Structures are given as structure tokens and as C-alpha cells.
Coordinates of C-alpha atoms and ligand atoms in Angstrom, one line a residue:
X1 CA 135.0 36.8 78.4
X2 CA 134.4 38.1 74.8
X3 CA 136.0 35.7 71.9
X4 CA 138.9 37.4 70.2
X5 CA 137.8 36.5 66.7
X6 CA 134.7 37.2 64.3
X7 CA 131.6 35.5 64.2
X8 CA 131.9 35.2 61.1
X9 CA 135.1 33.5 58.9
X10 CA 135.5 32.8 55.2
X11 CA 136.5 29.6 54.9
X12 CA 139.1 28.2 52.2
X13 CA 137.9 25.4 50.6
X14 CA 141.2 23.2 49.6
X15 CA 140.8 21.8 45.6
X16 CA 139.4 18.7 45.1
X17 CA 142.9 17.4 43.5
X18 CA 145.1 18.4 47.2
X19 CA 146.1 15.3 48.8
X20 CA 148.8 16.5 51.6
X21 CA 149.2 20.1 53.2
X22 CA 152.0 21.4 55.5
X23 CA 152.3 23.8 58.0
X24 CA 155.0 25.6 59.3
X25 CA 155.3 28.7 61.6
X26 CA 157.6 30.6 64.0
X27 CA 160.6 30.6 61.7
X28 CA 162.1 34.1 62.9
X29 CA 164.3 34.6 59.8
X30 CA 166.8 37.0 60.5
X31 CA 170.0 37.4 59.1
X32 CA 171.7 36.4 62.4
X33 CA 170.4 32.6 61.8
X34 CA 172.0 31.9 58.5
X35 CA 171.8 27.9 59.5
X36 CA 168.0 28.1 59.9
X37 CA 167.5 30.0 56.6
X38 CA 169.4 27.6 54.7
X39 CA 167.5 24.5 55.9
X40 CA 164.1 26.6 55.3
X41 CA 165.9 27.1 51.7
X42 CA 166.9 23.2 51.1
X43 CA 163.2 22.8 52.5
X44 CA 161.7 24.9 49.7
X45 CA 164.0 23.8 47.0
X46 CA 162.8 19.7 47.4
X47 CA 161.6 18.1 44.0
X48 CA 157.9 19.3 43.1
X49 CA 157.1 15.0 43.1
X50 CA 158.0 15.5 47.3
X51 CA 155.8 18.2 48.1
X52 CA 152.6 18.6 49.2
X53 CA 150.2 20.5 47.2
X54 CA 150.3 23.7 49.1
X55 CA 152.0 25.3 51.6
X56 CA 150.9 27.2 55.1
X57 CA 152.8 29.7 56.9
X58 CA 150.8 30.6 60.6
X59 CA 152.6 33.4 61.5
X60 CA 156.2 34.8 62.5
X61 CA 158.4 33.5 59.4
X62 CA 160.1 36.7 60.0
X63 CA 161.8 37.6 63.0
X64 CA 160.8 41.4 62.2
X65 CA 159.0 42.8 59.0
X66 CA 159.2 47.1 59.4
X67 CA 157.3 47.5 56.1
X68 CA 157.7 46.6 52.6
X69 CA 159.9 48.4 51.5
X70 CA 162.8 46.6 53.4
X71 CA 162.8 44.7 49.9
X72 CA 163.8 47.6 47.5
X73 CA 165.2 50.9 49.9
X74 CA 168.8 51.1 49.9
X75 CA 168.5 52.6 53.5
X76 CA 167.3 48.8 54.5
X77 CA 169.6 47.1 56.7
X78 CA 170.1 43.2 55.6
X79 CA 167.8 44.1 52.2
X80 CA 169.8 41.4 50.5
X81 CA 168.8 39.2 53.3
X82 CA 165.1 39.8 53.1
X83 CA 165.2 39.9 49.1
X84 CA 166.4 36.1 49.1
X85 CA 163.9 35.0 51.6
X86 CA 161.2 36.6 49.2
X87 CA 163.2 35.3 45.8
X88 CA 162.9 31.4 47.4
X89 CA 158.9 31.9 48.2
X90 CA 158.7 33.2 45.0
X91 CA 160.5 30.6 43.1
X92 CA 158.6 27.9 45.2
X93 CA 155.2 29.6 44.8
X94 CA 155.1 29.0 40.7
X95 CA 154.6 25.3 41.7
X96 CA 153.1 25.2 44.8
X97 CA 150.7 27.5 46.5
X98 CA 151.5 29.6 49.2
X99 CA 149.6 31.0 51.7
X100 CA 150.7 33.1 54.7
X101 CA 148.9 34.4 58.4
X102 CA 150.7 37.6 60.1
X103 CA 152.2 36.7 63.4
X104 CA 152.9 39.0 65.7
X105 CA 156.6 39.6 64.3
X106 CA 155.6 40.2 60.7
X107 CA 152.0 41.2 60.8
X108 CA 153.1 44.3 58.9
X109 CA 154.2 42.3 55.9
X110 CA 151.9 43.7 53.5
X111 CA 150.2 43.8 49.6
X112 CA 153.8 43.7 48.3
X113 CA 155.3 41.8 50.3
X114 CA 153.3 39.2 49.9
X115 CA 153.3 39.6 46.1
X116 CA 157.2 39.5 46.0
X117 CA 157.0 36.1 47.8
X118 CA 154.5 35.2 45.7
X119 CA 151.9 34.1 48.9
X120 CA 148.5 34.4 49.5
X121 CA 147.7 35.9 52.5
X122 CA 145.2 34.5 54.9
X123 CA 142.9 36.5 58.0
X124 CA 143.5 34.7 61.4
X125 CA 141.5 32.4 62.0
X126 CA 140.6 30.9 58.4
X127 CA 139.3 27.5 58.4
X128 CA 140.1 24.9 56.1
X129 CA 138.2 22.9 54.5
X130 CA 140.5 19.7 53.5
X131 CA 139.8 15.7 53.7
X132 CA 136.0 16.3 54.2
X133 CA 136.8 18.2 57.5
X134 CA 137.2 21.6 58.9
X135 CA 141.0 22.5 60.5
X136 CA 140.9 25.6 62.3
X137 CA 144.2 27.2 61.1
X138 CA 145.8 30.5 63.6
X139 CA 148.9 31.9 64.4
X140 CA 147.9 31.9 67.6
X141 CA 148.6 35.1 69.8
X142 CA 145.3 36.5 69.6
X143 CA 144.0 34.0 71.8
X144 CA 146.7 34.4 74.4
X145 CA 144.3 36.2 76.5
X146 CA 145.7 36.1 79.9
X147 CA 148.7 38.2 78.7
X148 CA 146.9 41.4 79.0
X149 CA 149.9 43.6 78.0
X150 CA 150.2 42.4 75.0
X151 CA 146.5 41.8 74.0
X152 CA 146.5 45.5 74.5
X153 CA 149.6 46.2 72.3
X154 CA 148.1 44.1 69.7
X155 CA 144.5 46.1 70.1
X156 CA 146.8 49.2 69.6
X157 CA 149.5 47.7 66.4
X158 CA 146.8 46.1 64.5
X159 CA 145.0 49.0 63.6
X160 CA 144.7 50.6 60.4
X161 CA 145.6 53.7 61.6
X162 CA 148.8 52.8 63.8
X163 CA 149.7 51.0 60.8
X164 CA 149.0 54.2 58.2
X165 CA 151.6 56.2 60.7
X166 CA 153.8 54.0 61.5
X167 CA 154.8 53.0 58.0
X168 CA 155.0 56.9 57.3
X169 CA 158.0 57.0 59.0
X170 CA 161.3 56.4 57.4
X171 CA 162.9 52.9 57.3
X172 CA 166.0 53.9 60.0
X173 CA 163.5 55.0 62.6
X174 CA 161.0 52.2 61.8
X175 CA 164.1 49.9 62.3
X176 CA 164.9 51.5 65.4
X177 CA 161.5 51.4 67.0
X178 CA 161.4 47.7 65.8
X179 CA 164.7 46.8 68.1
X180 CA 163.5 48.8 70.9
X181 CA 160.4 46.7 71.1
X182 CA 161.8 43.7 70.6
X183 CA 164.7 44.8 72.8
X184 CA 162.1 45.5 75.9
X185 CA 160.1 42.2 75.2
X186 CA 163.4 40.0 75.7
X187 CA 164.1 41.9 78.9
X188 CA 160.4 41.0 80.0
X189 CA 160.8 37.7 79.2
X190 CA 164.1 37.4 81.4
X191 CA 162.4 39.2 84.2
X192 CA 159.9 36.8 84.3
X193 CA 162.2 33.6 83.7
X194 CA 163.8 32.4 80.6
X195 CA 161.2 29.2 80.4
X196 CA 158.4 29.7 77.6
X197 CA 156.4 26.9 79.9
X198 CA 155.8 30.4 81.7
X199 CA 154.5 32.8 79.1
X200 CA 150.9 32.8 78.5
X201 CA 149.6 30.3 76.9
X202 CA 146.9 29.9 74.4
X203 CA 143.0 30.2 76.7
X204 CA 141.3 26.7 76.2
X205 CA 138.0 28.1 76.2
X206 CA 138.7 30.8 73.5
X207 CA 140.2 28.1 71.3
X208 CA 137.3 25.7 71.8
X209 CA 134.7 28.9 71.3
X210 CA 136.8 29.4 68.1
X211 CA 136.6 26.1 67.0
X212 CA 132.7 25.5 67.4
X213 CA 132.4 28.9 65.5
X214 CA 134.2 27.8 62.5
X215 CA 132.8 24.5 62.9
X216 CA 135.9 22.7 63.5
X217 CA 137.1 19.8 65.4
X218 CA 141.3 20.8 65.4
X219 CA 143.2 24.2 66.2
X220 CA 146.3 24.3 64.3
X221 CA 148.7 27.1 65.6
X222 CA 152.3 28.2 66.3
X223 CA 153.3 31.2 68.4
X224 CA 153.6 29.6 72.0
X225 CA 156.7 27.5 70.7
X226 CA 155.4 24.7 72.7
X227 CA 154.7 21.8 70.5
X228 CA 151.8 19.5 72.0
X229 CA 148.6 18.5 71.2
X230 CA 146.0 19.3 73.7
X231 CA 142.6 17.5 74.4
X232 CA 140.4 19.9 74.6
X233 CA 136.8 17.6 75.1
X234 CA 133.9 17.0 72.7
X235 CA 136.6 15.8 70.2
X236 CA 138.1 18.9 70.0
X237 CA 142.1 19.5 69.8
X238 CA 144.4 22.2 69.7
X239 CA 147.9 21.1 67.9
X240 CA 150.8 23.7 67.9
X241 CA 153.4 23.8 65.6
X242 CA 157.1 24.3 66.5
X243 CA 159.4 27.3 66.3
X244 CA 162.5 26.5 64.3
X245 CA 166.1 27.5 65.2
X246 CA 168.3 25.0 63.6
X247 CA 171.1 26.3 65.7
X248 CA 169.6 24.7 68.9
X249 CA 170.7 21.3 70.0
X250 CA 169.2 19.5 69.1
X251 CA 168.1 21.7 66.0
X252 CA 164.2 22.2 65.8
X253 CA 163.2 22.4 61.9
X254 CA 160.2 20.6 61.9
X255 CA 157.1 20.5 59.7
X256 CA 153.6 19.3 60.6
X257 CA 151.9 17.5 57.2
X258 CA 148.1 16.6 57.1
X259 CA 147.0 14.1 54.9
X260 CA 144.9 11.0 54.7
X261 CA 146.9 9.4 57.3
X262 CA 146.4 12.4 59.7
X263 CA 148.6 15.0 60.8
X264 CA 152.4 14.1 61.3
X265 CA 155.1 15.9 62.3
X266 CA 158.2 15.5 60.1
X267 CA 162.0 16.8 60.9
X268 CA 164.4 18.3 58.6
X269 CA 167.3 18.5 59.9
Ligands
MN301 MN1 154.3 34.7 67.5

């Protein structure tokens, strides 16, 4: 089996000054989750003196990104929506780096939109280089290789090309073919049970070849919504973060923080 990712990855070499990092992932703002958002929003609003000194998105902090322009075009459903979420990463950003990986929901978040939210965009994997170590960091999906239906829709959406057309359309029918997707996915997910224990899970052997290709002893990714931490031999891990939905019971807002003490996982709500 062929490994999903390069050979070769640039890593990101944390600042000699960073003493804690978070990570969060697999928020799926939408304006439907209004309770979510605003614990996101309390989240990025804490004192500077109680954050750590920068901030990682993996992947899926929106429940559906149909281009840029979503921001600005009056013909954009729930613009005021998106513009806050953008206006809160921004705010946050002047103090605190930002960096963000494309999940499979918002992978179309582009140039500007990462400019308006003032983030730094990462390619999946990118290892870190933090506390004299290497942390593997991933959204995840690309090493979901036993769903083969999506690996191929993801072979087909991530290229340039299917990217150039489909942001040529306008925003309604972008919108539209966003819901239909997303619309046909839920209904694939029912038909095979309503229990994410049984959608595909990230391929141990991918995410150890990852890992000894980046030099790295810990996977840290999101996507799966299963939060564990896996054993994966040699010393290796693979630690996934959890979704958020703060509407659940009981609510899952949770960030993961790595510093000298190790990785912890810390609830907001
Ligand atoms: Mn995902």
C-alpha cells in the first residue's frame, strides 16, 4: 500500500520562547450551533497571560467553507455568520499565532480566507518541532484509507483544477452543491449505522509510515471524532483530538495542550 503523504515535509520549527501549544479540531461551525460558536468565542477571547503561545486548528473548524467569498458577497447565506468567526481569529491572531490545516469540510478555505482570520495555513502533515521533539500534526482523513469512496472523492476535490472550476461557479450553486454533498454523506452514514465506532478509521500502518517519515514519535489528529490515544509500537502514538458540539450532553468543547508536562486534554464547557 502506497503512503498517502510526501516523502518529503517542511517542518515548522516552534520559537525558542513557546512554552504551551493547543490544538483543537472538528469544530463544524455553522450557524445552526450558535452554543458551540459562542464557547469557541469565550475560548478565544481568554486573557493573553492564559493562553498558550500559539494556536493549531487540524482541520474542519467549519462545517462547510464554498469559497472565500462567503465573507464579502451579499448572495452569501449566513455571511454575517462567517464574517464573525473570521473577525474573532482575527482579533485573537494579533496576540497569538494562528495556524490552520484544511479538513475535509473546509479544505477550500483559501489565501483570503485565511488572511481575514488572520491564520497561517499549514500542508497536512507538517511536523512540529516543539520541546526538543517532533509531533506529527494531521487532520486526519487522508489516512483513512480503507474508505475508498471517499479517498477517491478526495483524489478528485483536492485538485487544483476541480478547485479552479468549482470556485468559478456562482455562490448559490456552490452552496447548493455543498448541501447536496453533505446531504448524501449523512444519508451514507445512517445507512451504514449512526455509530462513528463504524466509519473508517485512521490505517495504523500509514500513520506509523507517516510518522517515521517525519521523524516523529506522536500523531496528533482530529477527523475520526473518536478521542483516544493509540499505542502504536516502537514508541510511537497516534492521539486524536475531539469534535466539539456543545449542544451534546454532555457538551464536548475540549482542547488538547502540549507542554512540558505532556499533552493534556482540557474542557471548556
Ligand atoms: Mn474531517
Amino acid at each position: 500500500m502506497s503512503a498517502p503523504y510526501p516523502d518529503r515535509l517542511d517542518l515548522l520549527r516552534a520559537p525558542a520562547h513557546w512554552q504551551a501549544v493547543e490544538f483543537i479540531s472538528d469544530l463544524h461551525l455553522q450557524p445552526g450551533e450558535p452554543r458551540t460558536f459562542e464557547v469557541w468565542h469565550a475560548f478565544l477571547q481568554r486573557r493573553v497571560d492564559k493562553r498558550a503561545d500559539a494556536l493549531f486548528i487540524l482541520g474542519d473548524l467549519f462545517e462547510v467553507w464554498v469559497g472565500d467569498d462567503v465573507l464579502e458577497s451579499s448572495a452569501s447565506t449566513d455571511q454575517a455568520f462567517w464574517r464573525a468567526c473570521a473577525d474573532a481569529l482575527k482579533a485573537f491572531s494579533l496576540q497569538t499565532p494562528v495556524y490552520f490545516m484544511a479538513g475535509n469540510r473546509d479544505f477550500l478555505l483559501g489565501a483570503e480566507g485565511l488572511a481575514a482570520c488572520g491564520m497561517q495555513g499549514l500542508s497536512d502533515p507538517t511536523p512540529l518541532d516543539f520541546l526538543g521533539q517532533h509531533w506529527l500534526l494531521s487532520h486526519g482523513d487522508a489516512m483513512c484509507l480503507a474508505d475508498t469512496d471517499y479517498m477517491r472523492f478526495r483524489g478528485q476535490v483536492r485538485q487544483p483544477t476541480w478547485q479552479h472550476d468549482f470556485l468559478s461557479r456562482p455562490l448559490s450553486e456552490r452552496t447548493a452543491i455543498a448541501r447536496d454533498l453533505r446531504e448524501q454523506s449523512e444519508a451514507r452514514k445512517r445507512s451504514t449505522a449512526n455509530d462513528p465506532s463504524l466509519w473508517a478509521d485512521v490505517d495504523a500502518a500509514a500513520a506509523r509510515a507517516a510518522l517515521l517519515t517525519a521523524g516523529a514519535h506522536t500523531l496528533i489528529h482530529g477527523h475520526t471524532h473518536r478521542p483516544a490515544e493509540h499505542d502504536l509500537g516502537d514508541g510511537l502514538k497516534r492521539v486524536v483530538l475531539s469534535d466539539w458540539d456543545a449542544g451534546a450532553q454532555p457538551p464536548r468543547t475540549e482542547v488538547l495542550r502540549l507542554d512540558a508536562q505532556g499533552l493534556r486534554r482540557i474542557p471548556l464547557s
